[in-house]
mmCIF file of C-alpha atoms in Angstrom:
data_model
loop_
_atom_site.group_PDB
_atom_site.id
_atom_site.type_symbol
_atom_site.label_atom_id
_atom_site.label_comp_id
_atom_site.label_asym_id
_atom_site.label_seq_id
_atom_site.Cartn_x
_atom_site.Cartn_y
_atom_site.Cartn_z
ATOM 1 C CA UNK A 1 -13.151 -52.321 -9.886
ATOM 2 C CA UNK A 2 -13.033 -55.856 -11.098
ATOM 3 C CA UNK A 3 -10.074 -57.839 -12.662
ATOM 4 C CA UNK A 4 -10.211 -59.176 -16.466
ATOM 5 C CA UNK A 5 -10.613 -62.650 -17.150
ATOM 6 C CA UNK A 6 -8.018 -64.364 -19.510
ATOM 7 C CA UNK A 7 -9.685 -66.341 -22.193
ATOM 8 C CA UNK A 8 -8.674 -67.591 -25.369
ATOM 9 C CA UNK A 9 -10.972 -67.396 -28.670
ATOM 10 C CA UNK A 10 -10.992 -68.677 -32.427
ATOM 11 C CA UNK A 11 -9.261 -72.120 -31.788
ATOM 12 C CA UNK A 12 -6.847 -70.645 -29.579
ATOM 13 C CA UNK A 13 -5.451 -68.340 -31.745
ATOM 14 C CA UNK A 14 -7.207 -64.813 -30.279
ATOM 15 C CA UNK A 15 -6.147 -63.406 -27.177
ATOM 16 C CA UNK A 16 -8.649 -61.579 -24.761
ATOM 17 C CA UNK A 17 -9.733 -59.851 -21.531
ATOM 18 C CA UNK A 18 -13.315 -60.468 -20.161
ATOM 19 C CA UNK A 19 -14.751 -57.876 -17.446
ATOM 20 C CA UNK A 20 -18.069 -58.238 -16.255
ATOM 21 C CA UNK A 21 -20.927 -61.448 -15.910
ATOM 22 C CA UNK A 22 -20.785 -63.889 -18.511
ATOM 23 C CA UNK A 23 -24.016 -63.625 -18.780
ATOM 24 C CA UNK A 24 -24.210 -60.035 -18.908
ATOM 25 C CA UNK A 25 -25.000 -58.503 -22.276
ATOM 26 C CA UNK A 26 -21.240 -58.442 -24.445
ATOM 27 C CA UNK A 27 -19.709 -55.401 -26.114
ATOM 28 C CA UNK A 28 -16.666 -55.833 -27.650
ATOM 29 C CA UNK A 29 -13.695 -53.918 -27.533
ATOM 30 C CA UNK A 30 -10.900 -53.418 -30.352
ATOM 31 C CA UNK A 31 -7.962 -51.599 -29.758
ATOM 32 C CA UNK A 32 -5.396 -49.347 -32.113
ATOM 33 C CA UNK A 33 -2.152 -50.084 -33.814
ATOM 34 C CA UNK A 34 0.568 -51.666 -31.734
ATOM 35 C CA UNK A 35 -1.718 -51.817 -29.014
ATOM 36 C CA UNK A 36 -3.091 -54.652 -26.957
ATOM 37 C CA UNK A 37 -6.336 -55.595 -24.956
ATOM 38 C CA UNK A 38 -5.263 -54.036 -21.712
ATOM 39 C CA UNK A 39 -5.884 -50.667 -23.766
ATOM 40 C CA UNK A 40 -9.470 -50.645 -21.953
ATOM 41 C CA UNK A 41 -8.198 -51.524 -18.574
ATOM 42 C CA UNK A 42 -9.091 -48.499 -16.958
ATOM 43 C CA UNK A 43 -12.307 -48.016 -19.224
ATOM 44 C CA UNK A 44 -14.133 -51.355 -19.271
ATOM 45 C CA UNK A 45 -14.687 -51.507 -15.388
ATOM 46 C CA UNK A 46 -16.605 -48.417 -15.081
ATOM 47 C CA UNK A 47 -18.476 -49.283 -17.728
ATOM 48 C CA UNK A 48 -19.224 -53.079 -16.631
ATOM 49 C CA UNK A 49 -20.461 -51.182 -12.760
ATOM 50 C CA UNK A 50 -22.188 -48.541 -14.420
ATOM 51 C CA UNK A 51 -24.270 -50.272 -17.543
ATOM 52 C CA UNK A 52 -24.302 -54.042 -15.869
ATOM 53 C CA UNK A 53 -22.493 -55.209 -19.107
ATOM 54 C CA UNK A 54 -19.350 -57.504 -20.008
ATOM 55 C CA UNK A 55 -16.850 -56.050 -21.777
ATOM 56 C CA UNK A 56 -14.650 -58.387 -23.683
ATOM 57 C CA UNK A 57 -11.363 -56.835 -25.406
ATOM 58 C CA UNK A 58 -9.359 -58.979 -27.905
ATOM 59 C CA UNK A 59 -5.538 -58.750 -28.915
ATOM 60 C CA UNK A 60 -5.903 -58.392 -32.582
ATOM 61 C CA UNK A 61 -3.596 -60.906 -34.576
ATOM 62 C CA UNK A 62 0.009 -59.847 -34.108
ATOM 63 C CA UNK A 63 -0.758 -57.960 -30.853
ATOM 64 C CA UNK A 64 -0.319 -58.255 -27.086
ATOM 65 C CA UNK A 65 -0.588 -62.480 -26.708
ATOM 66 C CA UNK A 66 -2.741 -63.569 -30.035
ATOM 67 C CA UNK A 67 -0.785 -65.389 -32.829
ATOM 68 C CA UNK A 68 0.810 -63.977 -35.282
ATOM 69 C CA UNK A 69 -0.246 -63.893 -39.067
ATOM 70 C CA UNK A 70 0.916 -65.853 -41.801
ATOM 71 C CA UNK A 71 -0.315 -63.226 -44.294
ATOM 72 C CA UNK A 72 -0.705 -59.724 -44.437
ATOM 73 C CA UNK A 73 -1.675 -57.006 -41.935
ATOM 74 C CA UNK A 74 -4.240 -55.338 -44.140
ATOM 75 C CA UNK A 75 -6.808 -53.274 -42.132
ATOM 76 C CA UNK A 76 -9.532 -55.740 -43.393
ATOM 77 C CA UNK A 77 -7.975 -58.693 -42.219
ATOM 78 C CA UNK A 78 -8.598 -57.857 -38.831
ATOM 79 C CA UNK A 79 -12.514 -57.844 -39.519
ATOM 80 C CA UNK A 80 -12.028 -61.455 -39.582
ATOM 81 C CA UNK A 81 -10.223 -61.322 -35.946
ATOM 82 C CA UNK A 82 -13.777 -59.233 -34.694
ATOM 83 C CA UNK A 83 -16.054 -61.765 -36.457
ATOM 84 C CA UNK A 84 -14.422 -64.725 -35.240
ATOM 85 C CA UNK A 85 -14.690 -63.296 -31.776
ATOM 86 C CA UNK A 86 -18.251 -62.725 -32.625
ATOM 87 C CA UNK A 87 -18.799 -66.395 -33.468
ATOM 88 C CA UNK A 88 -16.743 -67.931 -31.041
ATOM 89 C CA UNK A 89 -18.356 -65.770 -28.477
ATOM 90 C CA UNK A 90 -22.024 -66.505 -29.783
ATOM 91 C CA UNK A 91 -22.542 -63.167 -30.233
ATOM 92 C CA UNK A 92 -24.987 -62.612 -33.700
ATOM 93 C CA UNK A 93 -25.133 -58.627 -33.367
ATOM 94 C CA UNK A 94 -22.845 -56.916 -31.038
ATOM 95 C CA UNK A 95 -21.947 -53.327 -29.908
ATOM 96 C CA UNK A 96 -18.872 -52.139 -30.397
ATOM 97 C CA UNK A 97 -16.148 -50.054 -28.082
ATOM 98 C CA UNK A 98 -13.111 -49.507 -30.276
ATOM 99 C CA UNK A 99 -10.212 -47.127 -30.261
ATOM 100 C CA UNK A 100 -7.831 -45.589 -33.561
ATOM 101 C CA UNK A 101 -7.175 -48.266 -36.158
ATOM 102 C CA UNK A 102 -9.936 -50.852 -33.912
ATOM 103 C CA UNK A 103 -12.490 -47.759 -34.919
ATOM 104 C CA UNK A 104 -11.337 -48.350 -38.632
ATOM 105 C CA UNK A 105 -12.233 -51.917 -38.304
ATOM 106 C CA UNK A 106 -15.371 -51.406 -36.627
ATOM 107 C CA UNK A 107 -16.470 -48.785 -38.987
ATOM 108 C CA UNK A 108 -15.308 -51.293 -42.355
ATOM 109 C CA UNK A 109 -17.402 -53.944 -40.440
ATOM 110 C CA UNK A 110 -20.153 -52.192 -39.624
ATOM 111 C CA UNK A 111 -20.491 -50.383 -43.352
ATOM 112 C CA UNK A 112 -20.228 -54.583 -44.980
ATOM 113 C CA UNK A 113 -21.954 -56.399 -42.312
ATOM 114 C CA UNK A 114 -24.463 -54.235 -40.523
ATOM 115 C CA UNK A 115 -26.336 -57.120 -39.453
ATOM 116 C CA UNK A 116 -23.780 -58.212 -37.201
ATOM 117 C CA UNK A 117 -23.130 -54.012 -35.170
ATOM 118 C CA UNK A 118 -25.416 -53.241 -32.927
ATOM 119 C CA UNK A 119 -23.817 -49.918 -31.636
ATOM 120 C CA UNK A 120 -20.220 -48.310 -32.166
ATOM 121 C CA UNK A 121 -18.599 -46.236 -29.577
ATOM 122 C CA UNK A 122 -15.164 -45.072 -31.500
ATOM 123 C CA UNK A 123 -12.487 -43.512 -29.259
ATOM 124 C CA UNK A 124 -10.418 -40.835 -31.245
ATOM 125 C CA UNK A 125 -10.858 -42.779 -34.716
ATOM 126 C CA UNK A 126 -12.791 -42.827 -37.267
ATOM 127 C CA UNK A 127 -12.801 -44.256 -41.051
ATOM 128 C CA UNK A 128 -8.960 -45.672 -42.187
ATOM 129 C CA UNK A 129 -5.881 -43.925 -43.605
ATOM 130 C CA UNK A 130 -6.213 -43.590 -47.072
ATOM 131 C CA UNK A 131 -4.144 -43.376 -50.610
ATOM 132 C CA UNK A 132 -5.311 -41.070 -53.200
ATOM 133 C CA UNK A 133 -6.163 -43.289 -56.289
ATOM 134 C CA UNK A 134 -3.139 -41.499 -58.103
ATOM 135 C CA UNK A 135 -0.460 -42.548 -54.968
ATOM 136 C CA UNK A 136 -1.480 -45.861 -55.266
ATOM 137 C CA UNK A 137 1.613 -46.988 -57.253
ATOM 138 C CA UNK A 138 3.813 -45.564 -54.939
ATOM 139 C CA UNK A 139 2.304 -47.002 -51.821
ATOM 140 C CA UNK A 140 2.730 -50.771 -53.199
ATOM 141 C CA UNK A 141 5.983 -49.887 -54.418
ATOM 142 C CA UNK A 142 7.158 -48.871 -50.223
ATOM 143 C CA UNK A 143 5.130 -51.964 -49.355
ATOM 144 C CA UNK A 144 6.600 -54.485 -51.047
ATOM 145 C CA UNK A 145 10.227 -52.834 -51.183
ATOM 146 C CA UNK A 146 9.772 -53.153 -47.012
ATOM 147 C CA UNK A 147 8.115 -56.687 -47.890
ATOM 148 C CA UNK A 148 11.199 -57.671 -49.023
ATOM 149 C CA UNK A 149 14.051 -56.369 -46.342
ATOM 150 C CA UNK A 150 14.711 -59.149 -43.641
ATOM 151 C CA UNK A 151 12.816 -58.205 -40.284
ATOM 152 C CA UNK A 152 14.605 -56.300 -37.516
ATOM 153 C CA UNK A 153 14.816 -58.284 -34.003
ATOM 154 C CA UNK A 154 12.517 -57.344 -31.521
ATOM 155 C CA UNK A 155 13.418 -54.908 -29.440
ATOM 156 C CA UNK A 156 14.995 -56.438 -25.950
ATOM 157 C CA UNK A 157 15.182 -54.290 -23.166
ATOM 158 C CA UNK A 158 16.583 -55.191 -19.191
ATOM 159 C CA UNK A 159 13.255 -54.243 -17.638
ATOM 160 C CA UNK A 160 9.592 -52.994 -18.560
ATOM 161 C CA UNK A 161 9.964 -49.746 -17.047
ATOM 162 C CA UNK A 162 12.890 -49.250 -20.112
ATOM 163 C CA UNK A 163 10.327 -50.415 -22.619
ATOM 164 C CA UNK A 164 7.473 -48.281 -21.355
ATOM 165 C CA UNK A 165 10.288 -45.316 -21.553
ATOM 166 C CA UNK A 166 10.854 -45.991 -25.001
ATOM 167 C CA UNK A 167 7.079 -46.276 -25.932
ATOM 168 C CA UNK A 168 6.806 -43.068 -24.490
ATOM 169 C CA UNK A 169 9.603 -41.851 -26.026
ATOM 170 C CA UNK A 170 8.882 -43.699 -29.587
ATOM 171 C CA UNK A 171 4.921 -43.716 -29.916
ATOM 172 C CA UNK A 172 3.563 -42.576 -33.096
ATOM 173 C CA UNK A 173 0.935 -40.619 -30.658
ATOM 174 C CA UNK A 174 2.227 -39.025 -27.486
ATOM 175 C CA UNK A 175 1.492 -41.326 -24.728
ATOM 176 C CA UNK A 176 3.007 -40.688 -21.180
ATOM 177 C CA UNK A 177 4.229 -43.417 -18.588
ATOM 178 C CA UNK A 178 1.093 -44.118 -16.593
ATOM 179 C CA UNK A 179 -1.058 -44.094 -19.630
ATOM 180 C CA UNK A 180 1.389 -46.586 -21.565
ATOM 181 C CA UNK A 181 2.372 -48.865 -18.678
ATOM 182 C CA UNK A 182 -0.404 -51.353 -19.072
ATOM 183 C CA UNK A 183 -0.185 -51.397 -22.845
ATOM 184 C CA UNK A 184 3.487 -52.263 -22.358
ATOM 185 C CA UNK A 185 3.037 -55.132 -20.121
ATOM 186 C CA UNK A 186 0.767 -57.159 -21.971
ATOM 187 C CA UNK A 187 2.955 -56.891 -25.028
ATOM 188 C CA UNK A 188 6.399 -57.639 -22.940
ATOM 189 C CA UNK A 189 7.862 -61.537 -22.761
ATOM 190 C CA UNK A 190 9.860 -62.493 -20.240
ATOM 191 C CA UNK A 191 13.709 -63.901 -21.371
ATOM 192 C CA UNK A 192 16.066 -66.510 -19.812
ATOM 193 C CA UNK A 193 18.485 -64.024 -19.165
ATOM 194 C CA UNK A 194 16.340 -61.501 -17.451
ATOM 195 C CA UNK A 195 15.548 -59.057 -20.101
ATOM 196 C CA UNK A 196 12.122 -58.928 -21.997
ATOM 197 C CA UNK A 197 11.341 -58.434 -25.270
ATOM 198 C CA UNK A 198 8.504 -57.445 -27.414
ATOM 199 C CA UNK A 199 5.586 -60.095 -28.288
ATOM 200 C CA UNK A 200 4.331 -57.992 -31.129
ATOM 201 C CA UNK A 201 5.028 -59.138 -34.586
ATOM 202 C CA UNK A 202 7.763 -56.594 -36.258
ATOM 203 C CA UNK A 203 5.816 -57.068 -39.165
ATOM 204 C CA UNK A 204 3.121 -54.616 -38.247
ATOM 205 C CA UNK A 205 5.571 -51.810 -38.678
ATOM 206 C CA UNK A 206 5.693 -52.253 -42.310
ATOM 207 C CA UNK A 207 3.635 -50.197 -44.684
ATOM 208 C CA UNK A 208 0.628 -50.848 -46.207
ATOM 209 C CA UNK A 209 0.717 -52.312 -50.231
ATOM 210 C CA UNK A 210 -2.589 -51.120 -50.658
ATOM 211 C CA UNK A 211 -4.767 -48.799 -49.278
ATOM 212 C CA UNK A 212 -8.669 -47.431 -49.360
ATOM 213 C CA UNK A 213 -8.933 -44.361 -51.621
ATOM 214 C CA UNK A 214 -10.794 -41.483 -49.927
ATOM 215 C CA UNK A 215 -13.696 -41.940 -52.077
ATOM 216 C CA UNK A 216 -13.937 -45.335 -50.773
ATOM 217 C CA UNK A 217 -13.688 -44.577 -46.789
ATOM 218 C CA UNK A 218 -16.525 -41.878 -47.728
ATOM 219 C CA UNK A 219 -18.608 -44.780 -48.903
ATOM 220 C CA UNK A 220 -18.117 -47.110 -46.355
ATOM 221 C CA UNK A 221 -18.743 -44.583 -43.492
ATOM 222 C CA UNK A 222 -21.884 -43.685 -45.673
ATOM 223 C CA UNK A 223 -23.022 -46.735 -45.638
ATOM 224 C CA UNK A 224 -23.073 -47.570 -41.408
ATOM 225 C CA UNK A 225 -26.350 -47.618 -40.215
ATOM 226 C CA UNK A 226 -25.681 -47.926 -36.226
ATOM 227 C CA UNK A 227 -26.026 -45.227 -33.904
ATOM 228 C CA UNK A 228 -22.541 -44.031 -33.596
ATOM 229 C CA UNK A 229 -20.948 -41.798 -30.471
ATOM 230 C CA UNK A 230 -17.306 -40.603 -31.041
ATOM 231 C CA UNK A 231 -15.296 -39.407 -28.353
ATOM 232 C CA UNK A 232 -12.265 -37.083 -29.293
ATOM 233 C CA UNK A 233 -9.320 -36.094 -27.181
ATOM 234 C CA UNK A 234 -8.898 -32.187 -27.437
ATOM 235 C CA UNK A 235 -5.256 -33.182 -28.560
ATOM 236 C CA UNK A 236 -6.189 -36.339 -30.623
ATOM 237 C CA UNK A 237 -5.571 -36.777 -33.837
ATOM 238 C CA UNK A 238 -8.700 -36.307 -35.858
ATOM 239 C CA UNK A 239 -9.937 -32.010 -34.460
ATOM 240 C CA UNK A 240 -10.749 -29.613 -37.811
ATOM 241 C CA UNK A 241 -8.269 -31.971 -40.421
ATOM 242 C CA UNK A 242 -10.322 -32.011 -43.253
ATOM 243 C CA UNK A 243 -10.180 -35.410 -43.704
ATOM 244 C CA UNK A 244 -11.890 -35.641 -40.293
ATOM 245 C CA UNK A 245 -14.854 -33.250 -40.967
ATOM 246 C CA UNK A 246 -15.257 -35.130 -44.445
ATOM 247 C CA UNK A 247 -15.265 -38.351 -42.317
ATOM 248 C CA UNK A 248 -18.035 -37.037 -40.052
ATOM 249 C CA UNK A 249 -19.728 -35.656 -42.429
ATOM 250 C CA UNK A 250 -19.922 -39.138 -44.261
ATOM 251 C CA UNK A 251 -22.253 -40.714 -41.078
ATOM 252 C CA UNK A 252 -25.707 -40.865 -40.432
ATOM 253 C CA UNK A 253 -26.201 -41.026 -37.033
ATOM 254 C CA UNK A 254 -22.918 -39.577 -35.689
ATOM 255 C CA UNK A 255 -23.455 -38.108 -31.766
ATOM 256 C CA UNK A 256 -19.519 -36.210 -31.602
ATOM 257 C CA UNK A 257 -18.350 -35.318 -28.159
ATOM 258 C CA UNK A 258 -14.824 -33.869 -27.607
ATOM 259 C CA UNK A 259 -13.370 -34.436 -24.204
ATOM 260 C CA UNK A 260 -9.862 -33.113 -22.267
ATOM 261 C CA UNK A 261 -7.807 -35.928 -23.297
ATOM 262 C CA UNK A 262 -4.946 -37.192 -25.917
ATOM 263 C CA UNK A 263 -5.315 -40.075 -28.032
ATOM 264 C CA UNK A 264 -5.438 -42.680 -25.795
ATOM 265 C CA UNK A 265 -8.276 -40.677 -23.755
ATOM 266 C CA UNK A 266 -10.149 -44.005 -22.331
ATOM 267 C CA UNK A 267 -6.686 -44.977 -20.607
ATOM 268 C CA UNK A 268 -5.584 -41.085 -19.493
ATOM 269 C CA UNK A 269 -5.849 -41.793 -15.646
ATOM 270 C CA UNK A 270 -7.036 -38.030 -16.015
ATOM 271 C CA UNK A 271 -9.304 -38.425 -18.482
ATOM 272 C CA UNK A 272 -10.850 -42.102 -18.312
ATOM 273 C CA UNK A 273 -13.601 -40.933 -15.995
ATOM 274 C CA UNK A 274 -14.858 -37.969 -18.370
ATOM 275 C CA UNK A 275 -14.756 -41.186 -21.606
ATOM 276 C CA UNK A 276 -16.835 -43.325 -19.635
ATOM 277 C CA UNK A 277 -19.511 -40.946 -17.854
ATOM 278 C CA UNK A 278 -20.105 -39.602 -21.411
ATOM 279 C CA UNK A 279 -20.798 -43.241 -23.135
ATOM 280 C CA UNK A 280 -23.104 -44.024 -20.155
ATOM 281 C CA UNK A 281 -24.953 -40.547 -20.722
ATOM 282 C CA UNK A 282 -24.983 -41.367 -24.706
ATOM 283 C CA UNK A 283 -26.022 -45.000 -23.984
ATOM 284 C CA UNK A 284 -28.777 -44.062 -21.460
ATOM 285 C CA UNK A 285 -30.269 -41.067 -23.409
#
């Protein structure tokens, strides 16, 4: 399988990974919360061999080696991080390949800016976490009391296979070793005095002020137009919830598949192979 290409995007300030022929056609890939690029390193090579694309895979802002953000984290702020890929890349209309909170960002995009999606392919997300209109006051009040706190240091550990132990051990989604190692890598920097240390910005662990009602998800999944194929783990995190049937519910052109798999399916060594023969089979069709 072939090895990424390191490039840098948006005046230097975007991270990414590049499989595939330059002049191949592009999808690009987003990845989830406290993730990095090398969450499709297992993925994007099968699909580069088997659909004669390039796949390139940013670090959103904050994540894995992109700059950190002056402002906020707010799930729409990292539309601009896809659309300045976009431009940078040359890309008018692109397909996307986007996993968890990247599926929230490719579905917000794709709902304002339809113009620009060609295709989304979401990996065990879909829509955003929301507030009920009523909670609202609450949720800015956690925001900016967190706002407010001085940050905590990164986390420092005396090798990587410590910090992919406590990844595993501290994910918000239950990841295992193998699965987490390469996410852990790209995020780890090297120290002076042989330890490494998180690159991620500590920020991104503080809650939202604001967040999209319900209503307002609804509308903005009503209103993608792309064909969509979502891929579920059988012990992901969207199954019968409600708010995940509404969420289906809420798209046109919605092709659901659910495959053996957790949340990070497309990077299971177990289960990558299953993720990628059924986009090729959705793609092809």
């Amino acid at each position: 399988m072939s090895e990424p290409r390191s490039l840098r995007l948006a005046g230097d300030r975007l991270a990414a990974l590049a499989w595939g022929d330059d002049q191949a056609p592009t999808w690009l890939a987003l990845h989830g919360w406290l993730d990095n690029a090398a969450s499709f390193s297992r993925l994007a090579p099968r699909l580069v061999d088997a659909l004669g694309i390039r796949v390139v895979a940013i670090d959103f802002a904050g994540h894995g080696l992109s700059r950190h953000r002056r402002g906020d984290y707010a799930l729409w702020d990292y539309c601009h991080d896809l659309l300045d890929a976009c431009d940078h890349l040359g890309l008018a209309r692109v397909p996307l390949l986007a996993h968890s909170m990247g599926a929230g960002v490719a579905c917000l995009t794709a709902a304002a800016l339809p113009e620009r999606v060609e295709t989304l392919v979401l990996l065990d997300g879909l829509g955003a976490l929301t507030t009920e209109a009523g909670e609202a006051p609450a949720q800015l009040r956690k925001g900016l009391l967190a706002d407010r706190r001085p940050l905590s240091s990164a986390p420092r550990y005396p090798d990587r296979e410590t910090a992919v132990a406590a990844r595993v051990a501290g994910g918000a989604t239950p990841i295992d070793a193998e699965t987490a190692r390469p996410l852990v890598s790209r995020n780890l920097e090297a120290l002076p005095d042989g330890h490494v240390q998180l690159r991620t910005d500590a920020r991104l662990l503080r809650p939202s002020l604001v967040r999209f009602s319900p209503e307002q998800v609804g509308a903005m999944l009503a209103a993608v137009r792309s064909p969509v194929l979502l891929l579920e783990g059988e012990a992901g995190i969207l199954g019968e919830r409600v708010r995940a049937r509404q969420a289906r519910a809420a798209v046109a052109r919605l092709t659901r598949r659910v495959l053996p798999g957790g949340h990070h399916l497309h990077l299971e060594p177990s289960a990558v192979a299953g993720v990628a023969e059924a986009i090729v089979a959705w793609h092809n069709s």
